[in-house]
Tab-separated table of C-alpha atoms in Angstrom:
chain	number	residue	atom	x	y	z
A	1	UNK	CA	-21.804	96.685	-38.685
A	2	UNK	CA	-23.979	98.760	-36.311
A	3	UNK	CA	-24.381	97.677	-32.649
A	4	UNK	CA	-26.993	98.971	-30.380
A	5	UNK	CA	-27.077	98.151	-26.664
A	6	UNK	CA	-30.503	98.696	-24.990
A	7	UNK	CA	-30.742	99.062	-21.402
A	8	UNK	CA	-32.579	100.898	-18.691
A	9	UNK	CA	-33.877	100.650	-15.136
A	10	UNK	CA	-35.866	97.216	-14.344
A	11	UNK	CA	-39.223	97.171	-15.846
A	12	UNK	CA	-39.073	100.114	-18.094
A	13	UNK	CA	-39.342	97.932	-21.074
A	14	UNK	CA	-35.882	97.546	-22.670
A	15	UNK	CA	-36.750	94.098	-23.945
A	16	UNK	CA	-39.760	95.301	-25.863
A	17	UNK	CA	-37.885	98.406	-27.391
A	18	UNK	CA	-34.948	96.070	-28.302
A	19	UNK	CA	-37.428	93.645	-29.975
A	20	UNK	CA	-39.265	96.398	-31.696
A	21	UNK	CA	-36.176	98.032	-32.890
A	22	UNK	CA	-34.715	94.837	-34.466
A	23	UNK	CA	-38.172	93.767	-36.033
A	24	UNK	CA	-38.488	97.207	-37.712
A	25	UNK	CA	-35.028	97.193	-39.119
A	26	UNK	CA	-35.494	93.623	-40.402
A	27	UNK	CA	-38.880	94.772	-42.177
A	28	UNK	CA	-37.071	97.546	-43.609
A	29	UNK	CA	-34.555	95.108	-45.365
A	30	UNK	CA	-31.721	94.929	-43.139
A	31	UNK	CA	-30.071	91.662	-41.948
A	32	UNK	CA	-30.592	91.831	-38.180
A	33	UNK	CA	-29.344	89.909	-35.151
A	34	UNK	CA	-31.337	90.474	-31.727
A	35	UNK	CA	-29.429	89.303	-28.688
A	36	UNK	CA	-31.833	88.366	-26.060
A	37	UNK	CA	-32.702	85.617	-23.632
A	38	UNK	CA	-36.299	86.711	-23.400
A	39	UNK	CA	-37.637	88.472	-26.650
A	40	UNK	CA	-38.556	85.327	-28.573
A	41	UNK	CA	-40.770	83.875	-25.893
A	42	UNK	CA	-42.334	86.979	-24.683
A	43	UNK	CA	-43.026	88.728	-28.070
A	44	UNK	CA	-42.725	85.967	-30.613
A	45	UNK	CA	-40.632	88.132	-33.169
A	46	UNK	CA	-38.348	85.109	-34.082
A	47	UNK	CA	-40.167	84.229	-37.501
A	48	UNK	CA	-39.893	87.509	-39.226
A	49	UNK	CA	-37.745	87.540	-42.388
A	50	UNK	CA	-34.251	89.102	-41.952
A	51	UNK	CA	-34.451	88.814	-38.230
A	52	UNK	CA	-32.556	86.174	-36.322
A	53	UNK	CA	-32.403	85.784	-32.481
A	54	UNK	CA	-29.451	84.653	-30.424
A	55	UNK	CA	-30.001	83.557	-26.994
A	56	UNK	CA	-27.143	83.525	-24.490
A	57	UNK	CA	-27.223	80.408	-22.356
A	58	UNK	CA	-25.334	80.934	-19.233
A	59	UNK	CA	-25.575	77.288	-18.068
A	60	UNK	CA	-24.067	75.716	-21.330
A	61	UNK	CA	-21.544	78.548	-21.580
A	62	UNK	CA	-20.363	77.849	-18.014
A	63	UNK	CA	-20.112	74.098	-18.443
A	64	UNK	CA	-18.331	74.233	-21.801
A	65	UNK	CA	-15.625	76.719	-20.456
A	66	UNK	CA	-15.238	74.868	-17.103
A	67	UNK	CA	-14.708	71.611	-18.874
A	68	UNK	CA	-12.321	73.205	-21.441
A	69	UNK	CA	-10.215	74.701	-18.603
A	70	UNK	CA	-10.291	71.645	-16.654
A	71	UNK	CA	-9.089	69.700	-19.571
A	72	UNK	CA	-6.141	72.229	-20.339
A	73	UNK	CA	-5.094	71.876	-16.593
A	74	UNK	CA	-5.148	68.134	-16.411
A	75	UNK	CA	-1.798	67.691	-15.624
A	76	UNK	CA	-1.504	70.034	-12.811
A	77	UNK	CA	-4.895	68.527	-11.381
A	78	UNK	CA	-3.675	65.159	-11.371
A	79	UNK	CA	-0.569	66.029	-9.331
A	80	UNK	CA	-2.838	67.399	-6.662
A	81	UNK	CA	-5.097	64.278	-6.882
A	82	UNK	CA	-8.219	66.070	-8.032
A	83	UNK	CA	-11.152	64.331	-9.062
A	84	UNK	CA	-12.380	65.629	-12.327
A	85	UNK	CA	-15.995	67.039	-12.532
A	86	UNK	CA	-18.285	65.886	-15.096
A	87	UNK	CA	-20.891	67.800	-17.283
A	88	UNK	CA	-23.841	66.557	-15.351
A	89	UNK	CA	-22.460	67.714	-11.994
A	90	UNK	CA	-21.919	71.356	-13.129
A	91	UNK	CA	-24.514	74.122	-12.484
A	92	UNK	CA	-23.376	77.894	-13.175
A	93	UNK	CA	-21.969	80.159	-10.837
A	94	UNK	CA	-22.963	83.927	-10.063
A	95	UNK	CA	-21.685	85.937	-12.725
A	96	UNK	CA	-21.986	83.291	-15.534
A	97	UNK	CA	-24.848	85.332	-17.065
A	98	UNK	CA	-22.634	88.249	-17.553
A	99	UNK	CA	-19.755	86.424	-19.224
A	100	UNK	CA	-22.249	84.371	-21.384
A	101	UNK	CA	-23.758	87.785	-22.573
A	102	UNK	CA	-20.230	89.207	-23.364
A	103	UNK	CA	-19.434	85.953	-25.530
A	104	UNK	CA	-22.611	86.261	-27.347
A	105	UNK	CA	-21.661	89.969	-28.005
A	106	UNK	CA	-18.358	88.988	-29.357
A	107	UNK	CA	-19.863	86.092	-31.715
A	108	UNK	CA	-22.443	88.608	-32.944
A	109	UNK	CA	-19.963	91.031	-33.916
A	110	UNK	CA	-18.027	88.444	-35.841
A	111	UNK	CA	-20.999	87.567	-38.028
A	112	UNK	CA	-22.253	89.198	-41.121
A	113	UNK	CA	-25.269	91.007	-40.122
A	114	UNK	CA	-25.929	94.760	-40.784
A	115	UNK	CA	-27.198	95.485	-37.448
A	116	UNK	CA	-26.984	93.857	-33.829
A	117	UNK	CA	-29.513	94.943	-31.256
A	118	UNK	CA	-28.558	93.570	-27.625
A	119	UNK	CA	-31.219	93.247	-24.913
A	120	UNK	CA	-28.806	94.307	-21.941
A	121	UNK	CA	-29.506	93.681	-18.380
A	122	UNK	CA	-30.920	96.476	-16.161
A	123	UNK	CA	-28.799	99.577	-16.068
A	124	UNK	CA	-26.468	99.121	-13.256
A	125	UNK	CA	-25.669	95.662	-14.145
A	126	UNK	CA	-25.269	96.776	-17.664
A	127	UNK	CA	-22.855	99.470	-16.850
A	128	UNK	CA	-20.831	96.875	-14.829
A	129	UNK	CA	-20.956	94.265	-17.660
A	130	UNK	CA	-19.367	96.823	-20.149
A	131	UNK	CA	-16.719	97.810	-18.074
A	132	UNK	CA	-15.687	94.105	-17.034
A	133	UNK	CA	-13.519	93.316	-20.304
A	134	UNK	CA	-11.114	96.230	-19.686
A	135	UNK	CA	-11.038	95.532	-15.865
A	136	UNK	CA	-10.100	91.861	-16.251
A	137	UNK	CA	-7.477	92.592	-18.691
A	138	UNK	CA	-5.934	95.066	-16.571
A	139	UNK	CA	-5.782	92.535	-13.846
A	140	UNK	CA	-4.466	89.762	-15.931
A	141	UNK	CA	-1.533	92.128	-16.984
A	142	UNK	CA	-0.704	93.099	-13.625
A	143	UNK	CA	-1.022	89.687	-12.062
A	144	UNK	CA	0.654	87.600	-14.873
A	145	UNK	CA	2.793	90.090	-17.224
A	146	UNK	CA	2.962	88.870	-20.723
A	147	UNK	CA	6.631	89.786	-20.926
A	148	UNK	CA	7.240	87.066	-18.282
A	149	UNK	CA	6.270	84.467	-20.866
A	150	UNK	CA	9.425	85.287	-22.804
A	151	UNK	CA	11.478	83.470	-20.305
A	152	UNK	CA	9.718	80.294	-20.287
A	153	UNK	CA	12.647	78.205	-21.455
A	154	UNK	CA	14.524	79.456	-18.348
A	155	UNK	CA	11.796	78.545	-15.823
A	156	UNK	CA	13.287	75.161	-14.802
A	157	UNK	CA	16.693	76.958	-14.063
A	158	UNK	CA	15.050	79.816	-12.405
A	159	UNK	CA	13.111	77.516	-10.282
A	160	UNK	CA	16.130	75.788	-8.988
A	161	UNK	CA	17.814	79.114	-8.256
A	162	UNK	CA	14.953	80.685	-6.668
A	163	UNK	CA	13.985	77.582	-4.610
A	164	UNK	CA	10.278	78.200	-5.446
A	165	UNK	CA	8.085	76.810	-8.376
A	166	UNK	CA	7.819	78.894	-11.383
A	167	UNK	CA	4.162	79.502	-12.866
A	168	UNK	CA	3.331	76.565	-15.273
A	169	UNK	CA	3.049	76.935	-19.044
A	170	UNK	CA	-0.687	76.070	-18.913
A	171	UNK	CA	-1.276	79.005	-16.695
A	172	UNK	CA	0.263	81.472	-19.136
A	173	UNK	CA	-1.336	79.746	-22.120
A	174	UNK	CA	-4.854	79.996	-20.266
A	175	UNK	CA	-4.145	83.658	-19.499
A	176	UNK	CA	-3.299	84.287	-23.215
A	177	UNK	CA	-6.601	82.871	-24.150
A	178	UNK	CA	-8.588	84.699	-21.668
A	179	UNK	CA	-6.799	88.035	-22.763
A	180	UNK	CA	-7.357	87.337	-26.474
A	181	UNK	CA	-11.098	86.818	-25.747
A	182	UNK	CA	-11.563	89.802	-23.447
A	183	UNK	CA	-9.605	92.083	-26.023
A	184	UNK	CA	-11.950	90.852	-28.818
A	185	UNK	CA	-15.045	91.810	-26.520
A	186	UNK	CA	-13.498	95.156	-25.625
A	187	UNK	CA	-12.966	95.882	-29.314
A	188	UNK	CA	-16.606	95.269	-29.965
A	189	UNK	CA	-17.520	97.665	-26.923
A	190	UNK	CA	-15.180	100.345	-27.731
A	191	UNK	CA	-15.996	100.513	-31.489
A	192	UNK	CA	-17.384	103.810	-32.681
A	193	UNK	CA	-20.357	102.033	-34.243
A	194	UNK	CA	-21.374	100.660	-30.785
A	195	UNK	CA	-23.728	102.896	-29.058
A	196	UNK	CA	-26.157	102.646	-25.906
A	197	UNK	CA	-29.981	103.452	-25.874
A	198	UNK	CA	-31.399	104.062	-22.466
A	199	UNK	CA	-35.072	103.269	-22.012
A	200	UNK	CA	-36.794	104.758	-19.008
A	201	UNK	CA	-40.525	105.413	-18.070
A	202	UNK	CA	-41.163	109.046	-17.688
A	203	UNK	CA	-41.632	109.228	-13.816
A	204	UNK	CA	-39.622	110.668	-10.782
A	205	UNK	CA	-36.631	108.128	-11.245
A	206	UNK	CA	-36.151	108.666	-14.998
A	207	UNK	CA	-33.545	111.723	-14.653
A	208	UNK	CA	-31.658	109.912	-11.959
A	209	UNK	CA	-31.141	107.004	-14.320
A	210	UNK	CA	-30.338	109.438	-17.159
A	211	UNK	CA	-27.525	110.955	-14.897
A	212	UNK	CA	-26.316	107.557	-13.667
A	213	UNK	CA	-26.198	106.412	-17.532
A	214	UNK	CA	-24.505	109.604	-18.763
A	215	UNK	CA	-21.803	109.612	-16.294
A	216	UNK	CA	-21.134	105.748	-16.232
A	217	UNK	CA	-20.840	105.584	-19.866
A	218	UNK	CA	-18.770	108.556	-20.302
A	219	UNK	CA	-16.244	107.379	-17.763
A	220	UNK	CA	-15.664	104.360	-19.988
A	221	UNK	CA	-15.689	106.104	-23.114
A	222	UNK	CA	-19.050	105.150	-24.479
A	223	UNK	CA	-21.747	106.982	-26.373
A	224	UNK	CA	-25.280	107.436	-25.204
A	225	UNK	CA	-27.156	107.364	-28.579
A	226	UNK	CA	-30.912	107.929	-27.579
A	227	UNK	CA	-33.077	108.179	-24.575
A	228	UNK	CA	-36.444	106.519	-24.936
A	229	UNK	CA	-39.296	107.617	-22.881
A	230	UNK	CA	-41.369	104.519	-22.870
A	231	UNK	CA	-45.135	104.059	-21.795
A	232	UNK	CA	-46.584	107.708	-22.318
A	233	UNK	CA	-50.240	107.842	-21.547
A	234	UNK	CA	-52.511	109.773	-24.138
A	235	UNK	CA	-53.175	113.378	-23.596
A	236	UNK	CA	-56.532	113.639	-24.426
A	237	UNK	CA	-58.128	111.678	-21.638
A	238	UNK	CA	-61.336	113.198	-20.108
A	239	UNK	CA	-60.658	111.379	-17.078
A	240	UNK	CA	-59.185	113.762	-14.256
A	241	UNK	CA	-57.177	110.888	-12.762
A	242	UNK	CA	-55.730	110.050	-15.991
A	243	UNK	CA	-55.167	113.486	-17.033
A	244	UNK	CA	-53.152	114.078	-13.884
A	245	UNK	CA	-50.981	110.984	-14.406
A	246	UNK	CA	-50.371	112.237	-18.164
A	247	UNK	CA	-49.632	115.852	-16.833
A	248	UNK	CA	-47.038	114.211	-14.410
A	249	UNK	CA	-45.447	112.236	-17.085
A	250	UNK	CA	-45.095	115.098	-19.432
A	251	UNK	CA	-43.497	117.205	-16.761
A	252	UNK	CA	-40.748	114.449	-16.114
A	253	UNK	CA	-40.611	114.106	-20.012
A	254	UNK	CA	-39.482	117.851	-20.122
A	255	UNK	CA	-37.061	117.222	-17.705
A	256	UNK	CA	-35.350	114.501	-19.561
A	257	UNK	CA	-35.408	116.690	-22.543
A	258	UNK	CA	-33.668	119.509	-20.630
A	259	UNK	CA	-31.184	117.133	-19.109
A	260	UNK	CA	-30.158	115.332	-22.181
A	261	UNK	CA	-28.529	117.160	-25.080
A	262	UNK	CA	-29.486	114.609	-27.473
A	263	UNK	CA	-32.718	113.146	-28.755
A	264	UNK	CA	-35.442	112.018	-26.190
A	265	UNK	CA	-37.949	109.792	-28.147
A	266	UNK	CA	-41.353	109.083	-26.555
A	267	UNK	CA	-43.302	105.803	-26.967
A	268	UNK	CA	-46.994	105.438	-26.298
A	269	UNK	CA	-48.487	103.278	-23.723
A	270	UNK	CA	-50.522	100.699	-25.547
A	271	UNK	CA	-52.794	100.044	-22.600
A	272	UNK	CA	-51.708	96.359	-22.491
A	273	UNK	CA	-48.567	94.257	-22.783
A	274	UNK	CA	-47.281	94.205	-26.283
A	275	UNK	CA	-48.731	91.032	-27.788
A	276	UNK	CA	-46.687	90.233	-31.072
A	277	UNK	CA	-45.255	91.954	-34.222
A	278	UNK	CA	-48.179	94.230	-34.655
A	279	UNK	CA	-47.877	95.735	-31.338
A	280	UNK	CA	-44.170	96.143	-31.791
A	281	UNK	CA	-44.698	98.102	-35.133
A	282	UNK	CA	-46.147	100.888	-32.885
A	283	UNK	CA	-43.038	100.900	-30.692
A	284	UNK	CA	-40.420	100.878	-33.368
A	285	UNK	CA	-37.626	103.666	-33.100
A	286	UNK	CA	-35.550	104.498	-36.190
A	287	UNK	CA	-32.057	103.672	-36.191
A	288	UNK	CA	-29.991	106.770	-37.303
A	289	UNK	CA	-26.227	107.428	-37.389
A	290	UNK	CA	-24.348	106.569	-34.314
A	291	UNK	CA	-23.708	109.141	-31.612
A	292	UNK	CA	-20.154	110.565	-31.312
A	293	UNK	CA	-18.101	108.962	-28.687
A	294	UNK	CA	-16.843	111.344	-25.805
A	295	UNK	CA	-13.823	113.294	-27.181
A	296	UNK	CA	-10.838	112.895	-24.856
A	297	UNK	CA	-8.512	115.316	-26.505
A	298	UNK	CA	-5.261	116.632	-25.484
A	299	UNK	CA	-4.897	120.512	-25.442
A	300	UNK	CA	-1.514	121.817	-26.156
A	301	UNK	CA	-0.777	124.911	-24.090
A	302	UNK	CA	3.086	124.630	-23.818
A	303	UNK	CA	3.666	127.896	-25.677
A	304	UNK	CA	1.305	130.109	-23.487
A	305	UNK	CA	1.516	128.146	-20.180
A	306	UNK	CA	3.826	125.410	-20.342
A	307	UNK	CA	1.260	122.782	-19.791
A	308	UNK	CA	-0.801	120.169	-21.567
A	309	UNK	CA	-4.438	119.868	-20.666
A	310	UNK	CA	-6.425	116.636	-20.951
A	311	UNK	CA	-10.039	117.023	-21.325
A	312	UNK	CA	-12.143	114.057	-19.855
A	313	UNK	CA	-16.038	114.508	-20.482
A	314	UNK	CA	-17.804	113.638	-17.383
A	315	UNK	CA	-21.496	115.030	-17.733
A	316	UNK	CA	-23.336	115.264	-14.598
A	317	UNK	CA	-20.168	114.851	-12.339
A	318	UNK	CA	-20.099	116.555	-9.018
A	319	UNK	CA	-16.881	118.042	-7.716
A	320	UNK	CA	-17.187	116.679	-4.298
A	321	UNK	CA	-17.550	113.158	-5.593
A	322	UNK	CA	-14.586	113.205	-7.865
A	323	UNK	CA	-11.118	111.971	-7.273
A	324	UNK	CA	-8.141	111.140	-9.332
A	325	UNK	CA	-4.635	109.473	-8.609
A	326	UNK	CA	-1.739	109.202	-11.176
A	327	UNK	CA	-0.324	105.870	-11.091
A	328	UNK	CA	2.385	104.791	-13.610
A	329	UNK	CA	0.748	105.221	-16.877
A	330	UNK	CA	-2.815	105.365	-15.679
A	331	UNK	CA	-5.060	107.776	-14.261
A	332	UNK	CA	-7.279	106.241	-11.443
A	333	UNK	CA	-10.524	108.000	-11.736
A	334	UNK	CA	-13.473	107.873	-9.389
A	335	UNK	CA	-16.663	109.623	-10.256
A	336	UNK	CA	-19.940	109.240	-7.986
A	337	UNK	CA	-20.280	105.455	-7.859
A	338	UNK	CA	-17.873	104.608	-10.719
A	339	UNK	CA	-14.230	103.785	-10.769
A	340	UNK	CA	-11.789	103.383	-13.608
A	341	UNK	CA	-8.126	103.252	-14.475
A	342	UNK	CA	-7.914	105.268	-17.572
A	343	UNK	CA	-4.620	104.668	-19.590
A	344	UNK	CA	-2.720	108.166	-20.290
A	345	UNK	CA	-2.061	108.927	-23.984
A	346	UNK	CA	1.572	108.481	-24.870
A	347	UNK	CA	2.467	112.256	-24.782
A	348	UNK	CA	1.148	112.437	-21.176
A	349	UNK	CA	3.337	109.823	-19.964
A	350	UNK	CA	6.348	112.220	-20.242
A	351	UNK	CA	4.385	114.543	-17.943
A	352	UNK	CA	3.748	115.117	-14.371
A	353	UNK	CA	0.069	115.956	-13.282
A	354	UNK	CA	0.083	119.687	-11.914
A	355	UNK	CA	-3.758	120.101	-11.259
A	356	UNK	CA	-7.343	119.441	-12.458
A	357	UNK	CA	-10.770	121.267	-12.367
A	358	UNK	CA	-14.109	120.468	-13.345
A	359	UNK	CA	-15.913	122.878	-15.704
A	360	UNK	CA	-19.422	122.208	-16.914
A	361	UNK	CA	-18.952	118.392	-17.050
A	362	UNK	CA	-15.605	118.570	-18.451
A	363	UNK	CA	-12.752	117.264	-16.135
A	364	UNK	CA	-9.497	119.343	-17.388
A	365	UNK	CA	-6.290	117.454	-15.987
A	366	UNK	CA	-3.144	119.758	-16.251
A	367	UNK	CA	0.136	118.093	-17.028
A	368	UNK	CA	3.604	119.535	-16.825
A	369	UNK	CA	6.134	118.106	-19.374
A	370	UNK	CA	9.309	116.797	-17.825
A	371	UNK	CA	11.923	118.699	-19.224
A	372	UNK	CA	14.475	115.970	-19.746
A	373	UNK	CA	11.968	113.917	-21.811
A	374	UNK	CA	10.774	116.820	-24.090
A	375	UNK	CA	12.814	118.679	-26.707
A	376	UNK	CA	12.773	122.269	-26.264
A	377	UNK	CA	12.005	123.224	-29.719
A	378	UNK	CA	9.277	121.014	-30.010
A	379	UNK	CA	5.800	122.928	-29.884
A	380	UNK	CA	3.823	120.569	-31.910
A	381	UNK	CA	0.322	119.097	-30.617
A	382	UNK	CA	0.812	115.716	-29.234
């Protein structure tokens, strides 16, 4: 299954491009699922053969999950004298939309469609949403380590010895369910067949959006599949005012093509808001093979220099905005506005960090093997 996530700055037309892509592929004979809260009502693409629309419902999703958690926690809440909340009392909290989208993405990937096109939120929010499963899983593992669950039979005795209450089984059970759900979503996001498309208008902010997307996606190991320059004005207008606007757009379009090493696809301005499937046909973008994910390879230089070098692609990163700290089996990496704890490959966990350098968007972190943990005669690439 191929999954395409469509995002871009607010107002750039990402919903329209997502719907046009899904509709064109459905008309070409593929079974397509479009995940969007807006495309059905705004563009009327829901009736086409081979195309189905999944609409995330943050309110219903929040109420369902909250009531399920409340039911599982009933014994603990009764001890506290809590008054249970009912469905009619609940309204979703901030963040509900993002979780509903992630669950919709998980459910879509579990289906039997050939292609899933996801209408993502605006760029900054989309990058945060895609990073959320890995971040939350890390927090859960640190706060409630899975290995602690192995001692559940000893908890009553440990509580008496320690004089403090031990975490209840319902808490570990809930954590386990959350971990399983987050792991399923992360597997979808990290899959090689999942790629991101960036929709921009060719204007002054287009290159900035490209640089933000490229760096944010690379830090999380995701591939930027295609850049779509939307609403390009016709180049043959006799009107000097329109001709000036067109020239300005083409200047920014060339900058996009210079900055992006992959394909930049231009879509025309229709002169109006898209009004249905016929207009969407004019905005279809072909679905080719997925772009390659960033290659985080480990280079073996033990024979020549006694080190291993970990290559982390960070296109557009600036040296003065980079920081990294080794903590346990993770590298805490900060690049511009983005931060991530990157797990170390197993071989590098037996090393110490001995330096780092940024060369043409490639962060090269040098590791020195710890002698007691490395066989002297082993020179194989880890």
